[in-house]
XYZ file of N, CA, C and O in Angstrom:
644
model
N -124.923 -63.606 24.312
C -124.237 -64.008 23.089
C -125.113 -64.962 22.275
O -125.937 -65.782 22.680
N -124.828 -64.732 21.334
C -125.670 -66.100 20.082
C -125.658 -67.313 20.973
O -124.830 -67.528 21.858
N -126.665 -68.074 20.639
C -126.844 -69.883 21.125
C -125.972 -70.238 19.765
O -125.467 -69.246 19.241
N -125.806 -71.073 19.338
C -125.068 -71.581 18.111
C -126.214 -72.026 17.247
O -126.451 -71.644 16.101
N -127.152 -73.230 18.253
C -128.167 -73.901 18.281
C -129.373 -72.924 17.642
O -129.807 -73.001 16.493
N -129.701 -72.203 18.442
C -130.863 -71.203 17.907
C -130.412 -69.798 18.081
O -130.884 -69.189 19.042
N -129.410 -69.073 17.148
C -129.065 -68.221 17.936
C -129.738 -66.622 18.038
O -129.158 -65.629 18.479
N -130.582 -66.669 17.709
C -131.949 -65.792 17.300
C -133.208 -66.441 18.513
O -133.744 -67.546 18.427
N -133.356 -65.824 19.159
C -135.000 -66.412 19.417
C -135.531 -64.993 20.790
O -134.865 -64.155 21.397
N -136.787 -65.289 20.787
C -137.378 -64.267 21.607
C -136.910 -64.108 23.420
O -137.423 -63.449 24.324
N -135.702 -65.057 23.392
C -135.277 -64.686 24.907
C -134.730 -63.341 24.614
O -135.025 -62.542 25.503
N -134.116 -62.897 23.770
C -133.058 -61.715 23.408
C -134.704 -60.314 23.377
O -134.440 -59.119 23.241
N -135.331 -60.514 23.437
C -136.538 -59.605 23.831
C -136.446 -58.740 25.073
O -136.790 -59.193 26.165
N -135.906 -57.279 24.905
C -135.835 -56.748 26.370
C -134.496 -56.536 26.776
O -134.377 -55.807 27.762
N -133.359 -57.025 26.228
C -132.233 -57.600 25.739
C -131.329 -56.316 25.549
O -132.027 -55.312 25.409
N -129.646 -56.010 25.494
C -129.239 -55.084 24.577
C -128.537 -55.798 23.789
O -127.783 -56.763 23.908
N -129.175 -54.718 22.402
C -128.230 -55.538 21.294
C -127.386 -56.044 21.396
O -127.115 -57.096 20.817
N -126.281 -55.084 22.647
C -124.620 -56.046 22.453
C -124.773 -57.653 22.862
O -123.804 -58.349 22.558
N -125.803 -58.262 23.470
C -125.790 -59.587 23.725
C -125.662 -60.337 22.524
O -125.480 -61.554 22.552
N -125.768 -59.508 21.194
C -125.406 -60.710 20.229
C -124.171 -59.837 19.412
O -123.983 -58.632 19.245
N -123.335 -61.222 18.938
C -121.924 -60.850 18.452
C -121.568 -59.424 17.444
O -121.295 -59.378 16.245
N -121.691 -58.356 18.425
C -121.560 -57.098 17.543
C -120.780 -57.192 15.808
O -120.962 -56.331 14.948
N -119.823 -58.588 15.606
C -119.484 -58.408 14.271
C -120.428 -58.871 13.128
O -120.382 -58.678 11.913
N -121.472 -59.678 14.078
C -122.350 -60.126 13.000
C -123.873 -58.810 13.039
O -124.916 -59.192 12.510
N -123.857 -58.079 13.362
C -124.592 -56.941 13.345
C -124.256 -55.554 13.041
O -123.319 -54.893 13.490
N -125.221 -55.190 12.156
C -124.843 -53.814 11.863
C -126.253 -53.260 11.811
O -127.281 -53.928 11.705
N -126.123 -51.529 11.929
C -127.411 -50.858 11.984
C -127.782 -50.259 10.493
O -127.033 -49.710 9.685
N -128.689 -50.446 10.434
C -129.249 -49.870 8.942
C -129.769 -49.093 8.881
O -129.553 -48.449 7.855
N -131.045 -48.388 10.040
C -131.938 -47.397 9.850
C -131.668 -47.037 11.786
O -131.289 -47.538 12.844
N -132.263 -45.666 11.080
C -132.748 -45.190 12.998
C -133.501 -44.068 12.232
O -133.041 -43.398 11.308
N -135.232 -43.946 12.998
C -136.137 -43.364 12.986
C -136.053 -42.304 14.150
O -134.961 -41.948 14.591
N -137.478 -41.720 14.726
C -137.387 -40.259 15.888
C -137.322 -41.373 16.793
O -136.320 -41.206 17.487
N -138.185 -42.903 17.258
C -137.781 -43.459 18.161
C -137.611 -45.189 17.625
O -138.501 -45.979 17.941
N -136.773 -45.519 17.056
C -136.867 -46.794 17.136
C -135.058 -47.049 16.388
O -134.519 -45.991 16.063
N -134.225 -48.348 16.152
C -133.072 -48.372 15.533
C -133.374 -49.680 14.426
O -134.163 -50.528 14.842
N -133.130 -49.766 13.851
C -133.522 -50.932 12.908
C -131.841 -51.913 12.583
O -131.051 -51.137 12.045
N -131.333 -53.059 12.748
C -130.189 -53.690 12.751
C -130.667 -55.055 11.744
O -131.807 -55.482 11.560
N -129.841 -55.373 11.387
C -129.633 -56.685 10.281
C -128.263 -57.327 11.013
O -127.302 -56.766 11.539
N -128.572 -58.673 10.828
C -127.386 -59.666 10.922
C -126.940 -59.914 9.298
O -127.603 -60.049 8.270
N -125.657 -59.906 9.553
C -124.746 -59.748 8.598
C -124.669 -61.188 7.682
O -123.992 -61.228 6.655
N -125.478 -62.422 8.199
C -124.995 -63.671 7.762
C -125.704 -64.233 8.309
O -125.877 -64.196 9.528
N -126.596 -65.250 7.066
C -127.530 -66.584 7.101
C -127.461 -67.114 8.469
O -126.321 -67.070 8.933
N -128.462 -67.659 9.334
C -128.655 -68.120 10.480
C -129.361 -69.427 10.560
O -130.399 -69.505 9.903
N -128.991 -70.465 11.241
C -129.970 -71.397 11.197
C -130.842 -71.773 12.502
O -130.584 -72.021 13.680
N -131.837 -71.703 11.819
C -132.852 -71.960 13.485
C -133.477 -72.923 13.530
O -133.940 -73.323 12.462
N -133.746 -73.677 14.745
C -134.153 -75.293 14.464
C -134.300 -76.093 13.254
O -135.070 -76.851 12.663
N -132.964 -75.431 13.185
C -132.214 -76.179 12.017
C -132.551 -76.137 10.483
O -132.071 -76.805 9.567
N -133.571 -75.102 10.465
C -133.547 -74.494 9.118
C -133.130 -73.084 8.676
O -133.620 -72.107 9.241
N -132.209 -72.945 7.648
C -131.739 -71.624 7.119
C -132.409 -70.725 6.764
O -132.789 -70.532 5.609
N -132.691 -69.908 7.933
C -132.938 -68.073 7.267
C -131.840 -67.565 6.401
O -130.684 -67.986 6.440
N -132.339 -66.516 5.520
C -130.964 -65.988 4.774
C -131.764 -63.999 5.580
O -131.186 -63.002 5.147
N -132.545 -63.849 6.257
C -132.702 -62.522 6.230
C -133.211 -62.201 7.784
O -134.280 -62.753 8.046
N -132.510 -61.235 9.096
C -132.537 -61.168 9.914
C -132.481 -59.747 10.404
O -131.401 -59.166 10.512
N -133.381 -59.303 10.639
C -133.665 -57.696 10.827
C -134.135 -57.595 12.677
O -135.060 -58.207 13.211
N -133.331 -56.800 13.226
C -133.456 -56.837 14.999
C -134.196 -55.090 15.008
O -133.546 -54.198 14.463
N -135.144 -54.861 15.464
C -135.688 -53.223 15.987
C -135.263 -53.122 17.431
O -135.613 -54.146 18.016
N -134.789 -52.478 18.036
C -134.769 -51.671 19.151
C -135.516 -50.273 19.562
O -136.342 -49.609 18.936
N -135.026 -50.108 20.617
C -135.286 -48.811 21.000
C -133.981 -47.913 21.062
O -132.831 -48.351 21.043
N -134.372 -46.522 21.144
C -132.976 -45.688 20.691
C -132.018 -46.108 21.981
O -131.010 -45.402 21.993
N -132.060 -47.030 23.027
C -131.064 -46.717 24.104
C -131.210 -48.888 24.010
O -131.185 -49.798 24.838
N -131.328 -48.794 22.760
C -130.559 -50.151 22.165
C -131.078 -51.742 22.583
O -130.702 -52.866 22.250
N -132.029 -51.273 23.394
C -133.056 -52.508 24.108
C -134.040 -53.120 22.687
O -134.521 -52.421 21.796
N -134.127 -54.509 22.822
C -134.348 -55.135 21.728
C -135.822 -55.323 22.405
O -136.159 -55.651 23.543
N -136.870 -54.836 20.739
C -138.201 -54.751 20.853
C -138.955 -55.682 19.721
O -140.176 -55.832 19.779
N -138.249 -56.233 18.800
C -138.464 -57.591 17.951
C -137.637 -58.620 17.291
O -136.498 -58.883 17.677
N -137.838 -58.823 16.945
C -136.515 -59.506 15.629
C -137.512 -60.584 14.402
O -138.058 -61.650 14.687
N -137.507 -60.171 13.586
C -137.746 -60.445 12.149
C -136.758 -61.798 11.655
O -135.533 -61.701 11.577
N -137.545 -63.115 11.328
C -136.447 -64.116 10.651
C -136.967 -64.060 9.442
O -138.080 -63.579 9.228
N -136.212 -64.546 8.546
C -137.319 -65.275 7.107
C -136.294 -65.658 6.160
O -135.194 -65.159 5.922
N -137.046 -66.899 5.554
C -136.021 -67.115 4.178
C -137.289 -67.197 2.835
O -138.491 -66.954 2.949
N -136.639 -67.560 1.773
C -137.291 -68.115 0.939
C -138.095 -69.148 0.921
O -137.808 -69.926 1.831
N -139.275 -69.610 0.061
C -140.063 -70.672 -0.014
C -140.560 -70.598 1.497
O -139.993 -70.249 2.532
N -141.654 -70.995 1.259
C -142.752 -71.373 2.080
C -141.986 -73.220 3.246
O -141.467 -74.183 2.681
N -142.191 -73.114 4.759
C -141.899 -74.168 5.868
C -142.976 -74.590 6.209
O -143.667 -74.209 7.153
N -143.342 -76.057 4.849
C -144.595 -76.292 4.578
C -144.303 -77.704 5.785
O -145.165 -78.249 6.476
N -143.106 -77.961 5.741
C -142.469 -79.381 6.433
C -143.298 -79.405 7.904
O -143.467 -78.346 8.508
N -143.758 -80.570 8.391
C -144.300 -80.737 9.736
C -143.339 -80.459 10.475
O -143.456 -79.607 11.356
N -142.044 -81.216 10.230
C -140.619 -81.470 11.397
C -140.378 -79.838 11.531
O -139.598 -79.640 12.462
N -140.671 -78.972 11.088
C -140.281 -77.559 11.135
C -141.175 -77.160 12.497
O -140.816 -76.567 13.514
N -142.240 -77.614 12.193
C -143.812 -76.984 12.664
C -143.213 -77.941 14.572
O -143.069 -77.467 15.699
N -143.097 -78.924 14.188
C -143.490 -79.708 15.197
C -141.616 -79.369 16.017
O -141.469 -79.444 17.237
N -140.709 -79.107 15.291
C -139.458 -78.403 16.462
C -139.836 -77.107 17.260
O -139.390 -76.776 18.359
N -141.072 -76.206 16.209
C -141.391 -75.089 17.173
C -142.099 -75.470 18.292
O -141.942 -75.076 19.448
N -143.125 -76.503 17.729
C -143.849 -76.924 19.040
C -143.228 -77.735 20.138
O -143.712 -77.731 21.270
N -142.337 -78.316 19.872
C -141.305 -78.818 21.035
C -140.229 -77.963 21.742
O -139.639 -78.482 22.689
N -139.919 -76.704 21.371
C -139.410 -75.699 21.796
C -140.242 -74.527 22.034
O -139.539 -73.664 22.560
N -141.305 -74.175 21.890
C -142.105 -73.028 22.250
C -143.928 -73.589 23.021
O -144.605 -72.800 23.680
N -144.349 -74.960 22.735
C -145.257 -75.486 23.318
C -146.430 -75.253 22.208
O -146.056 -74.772 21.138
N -148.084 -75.608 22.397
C -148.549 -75.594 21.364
C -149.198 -74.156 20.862
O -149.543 -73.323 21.701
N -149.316 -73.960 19.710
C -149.435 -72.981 19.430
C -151.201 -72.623 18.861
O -152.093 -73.471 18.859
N -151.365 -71.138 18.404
C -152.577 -71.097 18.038
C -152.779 -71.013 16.653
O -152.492 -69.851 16.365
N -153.233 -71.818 15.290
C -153.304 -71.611 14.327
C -154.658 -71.069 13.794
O -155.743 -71.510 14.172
N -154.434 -69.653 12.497
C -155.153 -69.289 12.454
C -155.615 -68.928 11.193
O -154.850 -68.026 10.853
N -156.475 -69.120 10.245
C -156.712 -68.990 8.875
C -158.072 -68.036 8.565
O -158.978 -68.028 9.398
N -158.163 -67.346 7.506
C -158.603 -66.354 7.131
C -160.453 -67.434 6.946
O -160.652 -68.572 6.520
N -161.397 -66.408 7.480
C -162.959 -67.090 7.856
C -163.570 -66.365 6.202
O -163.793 -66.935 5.134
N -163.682 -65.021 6.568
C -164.454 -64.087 5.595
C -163.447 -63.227 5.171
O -162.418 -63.140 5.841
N -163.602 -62.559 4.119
C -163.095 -61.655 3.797
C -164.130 -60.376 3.663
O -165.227 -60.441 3.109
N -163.732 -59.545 4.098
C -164.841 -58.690 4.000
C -165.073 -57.263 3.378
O -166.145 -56.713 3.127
N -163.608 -56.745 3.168
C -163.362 -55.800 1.989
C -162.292 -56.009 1.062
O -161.250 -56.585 1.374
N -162.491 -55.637 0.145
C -161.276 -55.457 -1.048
C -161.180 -54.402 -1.354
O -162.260 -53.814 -1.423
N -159.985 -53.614 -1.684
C -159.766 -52.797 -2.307
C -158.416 -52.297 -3.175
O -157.360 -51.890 -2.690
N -158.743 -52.439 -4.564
C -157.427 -52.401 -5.569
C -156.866 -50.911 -6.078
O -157.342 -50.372 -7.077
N -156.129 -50.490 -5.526
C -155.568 -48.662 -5.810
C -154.908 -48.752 -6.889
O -154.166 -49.726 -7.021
N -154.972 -48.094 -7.589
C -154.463 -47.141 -8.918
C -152.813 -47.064 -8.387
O -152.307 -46.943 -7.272
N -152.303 -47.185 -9.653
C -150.858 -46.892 -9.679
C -150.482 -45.668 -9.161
O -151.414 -44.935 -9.491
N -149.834 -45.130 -8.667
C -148.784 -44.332 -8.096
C -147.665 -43.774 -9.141
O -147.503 -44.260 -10.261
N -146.944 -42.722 -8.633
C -146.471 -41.994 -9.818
C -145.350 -42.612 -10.217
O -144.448 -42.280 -10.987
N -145.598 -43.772 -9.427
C -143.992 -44.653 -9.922
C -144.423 -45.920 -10.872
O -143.586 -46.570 -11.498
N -145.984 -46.222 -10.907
C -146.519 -47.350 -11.215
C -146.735 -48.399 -10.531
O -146.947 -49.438 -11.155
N -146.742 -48.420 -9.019
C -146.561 -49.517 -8.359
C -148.301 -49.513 -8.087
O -148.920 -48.450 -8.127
N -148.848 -50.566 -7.864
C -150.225 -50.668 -7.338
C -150.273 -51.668 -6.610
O -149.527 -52.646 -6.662
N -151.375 -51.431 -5.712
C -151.136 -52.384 -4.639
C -153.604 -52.930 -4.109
O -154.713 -52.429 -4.297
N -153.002 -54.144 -3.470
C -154.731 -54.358 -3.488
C -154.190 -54.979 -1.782
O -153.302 -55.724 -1.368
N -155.561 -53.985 -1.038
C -155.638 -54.329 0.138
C -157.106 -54.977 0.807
O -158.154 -54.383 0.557
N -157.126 -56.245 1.685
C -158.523 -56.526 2.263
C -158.541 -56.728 3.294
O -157.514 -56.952 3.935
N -159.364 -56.719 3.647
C -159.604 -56.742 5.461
C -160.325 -58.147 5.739
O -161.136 -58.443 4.861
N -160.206 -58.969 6.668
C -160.606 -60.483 6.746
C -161.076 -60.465 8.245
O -161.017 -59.452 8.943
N -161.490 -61.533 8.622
C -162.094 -62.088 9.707
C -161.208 -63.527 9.911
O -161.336 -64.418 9.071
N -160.498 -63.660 10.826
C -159.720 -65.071 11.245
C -159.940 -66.072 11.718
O -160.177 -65.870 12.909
N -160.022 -67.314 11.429
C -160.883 -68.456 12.572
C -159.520 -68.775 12.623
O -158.514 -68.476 11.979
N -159.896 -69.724 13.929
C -158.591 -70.749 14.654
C -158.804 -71.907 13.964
O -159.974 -72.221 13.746
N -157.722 -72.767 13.486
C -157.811 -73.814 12.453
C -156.598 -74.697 13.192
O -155.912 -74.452 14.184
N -156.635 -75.827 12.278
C -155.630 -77.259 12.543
C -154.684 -76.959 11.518
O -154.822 -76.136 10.613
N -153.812 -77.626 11.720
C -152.868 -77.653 10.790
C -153.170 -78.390 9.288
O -152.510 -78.222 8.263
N -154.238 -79.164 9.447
C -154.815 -79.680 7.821
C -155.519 -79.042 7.128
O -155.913 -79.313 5.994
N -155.807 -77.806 8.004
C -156.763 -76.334 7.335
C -155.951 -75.538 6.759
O -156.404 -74.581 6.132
N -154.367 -75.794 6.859
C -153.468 -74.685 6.182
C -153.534 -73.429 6.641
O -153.757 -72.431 5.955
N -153.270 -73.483 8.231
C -153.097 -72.458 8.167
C -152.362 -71.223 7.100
O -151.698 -71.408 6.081
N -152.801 -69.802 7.829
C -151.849 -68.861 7.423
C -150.902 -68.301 8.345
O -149.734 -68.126 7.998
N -151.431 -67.922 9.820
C -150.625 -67.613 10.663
C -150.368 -68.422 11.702
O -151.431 -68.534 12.311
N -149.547 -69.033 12.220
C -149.214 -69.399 13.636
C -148.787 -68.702 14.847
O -147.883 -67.896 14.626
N -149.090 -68.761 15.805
C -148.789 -67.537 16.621
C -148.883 -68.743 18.402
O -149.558 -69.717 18.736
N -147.855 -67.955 19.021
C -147.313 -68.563 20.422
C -147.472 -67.844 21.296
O -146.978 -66.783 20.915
N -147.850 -67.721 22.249
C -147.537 -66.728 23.520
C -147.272 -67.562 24.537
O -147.896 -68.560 24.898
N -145.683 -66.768 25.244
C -145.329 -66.605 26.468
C -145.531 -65.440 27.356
O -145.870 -64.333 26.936
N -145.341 -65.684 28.427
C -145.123 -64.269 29.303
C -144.123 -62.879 28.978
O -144.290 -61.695 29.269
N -143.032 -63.579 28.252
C -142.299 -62.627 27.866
C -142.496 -62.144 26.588
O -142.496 -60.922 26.440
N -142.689 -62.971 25.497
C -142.775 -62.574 23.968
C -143.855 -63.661 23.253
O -144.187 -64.784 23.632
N -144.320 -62.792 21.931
C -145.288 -63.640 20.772
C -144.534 -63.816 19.544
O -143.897 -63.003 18.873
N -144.750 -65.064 19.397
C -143.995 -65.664 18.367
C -144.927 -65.766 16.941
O -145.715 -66.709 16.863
N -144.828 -64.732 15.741
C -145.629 -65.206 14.806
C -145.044 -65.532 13.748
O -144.116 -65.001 13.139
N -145.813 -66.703 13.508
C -145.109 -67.649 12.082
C -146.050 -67.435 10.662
O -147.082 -68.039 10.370
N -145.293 -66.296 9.824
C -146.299 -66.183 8.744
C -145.926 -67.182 7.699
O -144.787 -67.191 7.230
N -147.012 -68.175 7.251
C -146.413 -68.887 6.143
C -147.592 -68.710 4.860
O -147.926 -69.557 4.031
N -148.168 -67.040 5.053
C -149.210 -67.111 3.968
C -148.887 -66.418 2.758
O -149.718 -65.826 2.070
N -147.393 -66.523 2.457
C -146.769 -65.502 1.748
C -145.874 -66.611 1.020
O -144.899 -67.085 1.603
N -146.248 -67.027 -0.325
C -145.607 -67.898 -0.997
C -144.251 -68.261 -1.314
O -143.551 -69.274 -1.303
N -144.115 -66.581 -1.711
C -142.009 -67.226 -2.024
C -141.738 -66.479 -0.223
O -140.780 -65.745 -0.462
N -141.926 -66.364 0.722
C -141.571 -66.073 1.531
C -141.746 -66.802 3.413
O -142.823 -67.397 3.377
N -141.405 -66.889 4.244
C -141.805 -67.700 4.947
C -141.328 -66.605 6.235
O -140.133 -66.368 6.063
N -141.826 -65.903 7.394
C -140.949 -65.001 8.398
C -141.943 -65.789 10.114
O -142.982 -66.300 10.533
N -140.324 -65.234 10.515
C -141.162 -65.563 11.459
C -140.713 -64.397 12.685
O -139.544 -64.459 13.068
N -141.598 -63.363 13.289
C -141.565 -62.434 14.535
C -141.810 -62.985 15.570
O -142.724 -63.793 15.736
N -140.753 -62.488 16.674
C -140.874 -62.472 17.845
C -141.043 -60.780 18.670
O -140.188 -59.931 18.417
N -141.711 -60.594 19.223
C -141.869 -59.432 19.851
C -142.526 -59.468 20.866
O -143.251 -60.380 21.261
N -142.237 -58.162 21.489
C -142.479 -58.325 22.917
C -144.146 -58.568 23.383
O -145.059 -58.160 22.664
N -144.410 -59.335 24.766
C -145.478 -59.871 24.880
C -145.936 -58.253 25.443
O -145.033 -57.612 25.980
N -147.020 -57.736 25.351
C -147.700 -56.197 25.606
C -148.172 -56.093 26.854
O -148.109 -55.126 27.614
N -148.821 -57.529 27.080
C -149.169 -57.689 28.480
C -148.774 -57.600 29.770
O -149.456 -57.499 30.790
N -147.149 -57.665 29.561
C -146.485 -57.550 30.439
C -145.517 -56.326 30.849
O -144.847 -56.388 31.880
């Protein structure tokens, strides 16, 4: 069932969906193998408000990630430093080189899009990061905060195991 406290987090990894309150979940997508679910209502996790919560499974309902995120960028230390007191220290990691660019032509809808490929160093937190990332035995925790109006954070299953 939900923690109240954190009621989202990567223990529910491995998990069946029904462990969290079937009224606050509903399914949105199902692919040839995967189910895609949303929580129905804003969540708060160490004590800051997500407004957007997307759970993937597998078709026989075993939980294989879960997606948090709200708006604006969790530039706050006290954010940074509750993960690190609940998940231990983490690895931060910011973009070294960039090493291709490439900007595509609109599409028949007009949308265009520019993609690059980078090289990552491990950085401090006064380097700004972009990604933060955790590993346990069971699951990896990644904290993207390189996405301006957006802030997410994945948990998914550790591969290694």
């Amino acid at each position: 069932m939900l923690n109240i406290n954190n009621p989202i987090d990567g223990n529910l990894i491995g998990e069946h969906i029904s462990e969290l309150d079937i009224a606050l979940v509903e399914e949105i997508d199902s692919t040839a193998n995967k189910k895609s679910f949303r929580v129905k209502e804003n969540i708060y996790f160490l004590g800051k408000q997500f407004d957007h919560v997307s759970i993937q499974t597998s078709l026989n309902d075993t939980i294989e990630s879960i997606y948090i995120g709200c708006r604006g960028t969790i530039e706050e230390k006290g954010f940074l430093n509750a993960m690190i007191l609940e998940y231990g220290e983490p690895k931060m990691y910011n973009i070294d080189v960039i090493k291709e660019v490439k900007q595509h032509l609109p599409d028949k809808n007009g949308i265009s899009a520019t993609t690059f490929k980078a090289s990552m160093k491990e950085c401090t937190f006064i380097e700004q990061p972009l990604f933060i990332i955790w590993h346990n035995e069971k699951y990896i925790i990644k904290l993207d905060i390189s996405v301006k109006s957006r802030t997410s954070i994945v948990f998914e299953k550790n591969i290694k195991n």
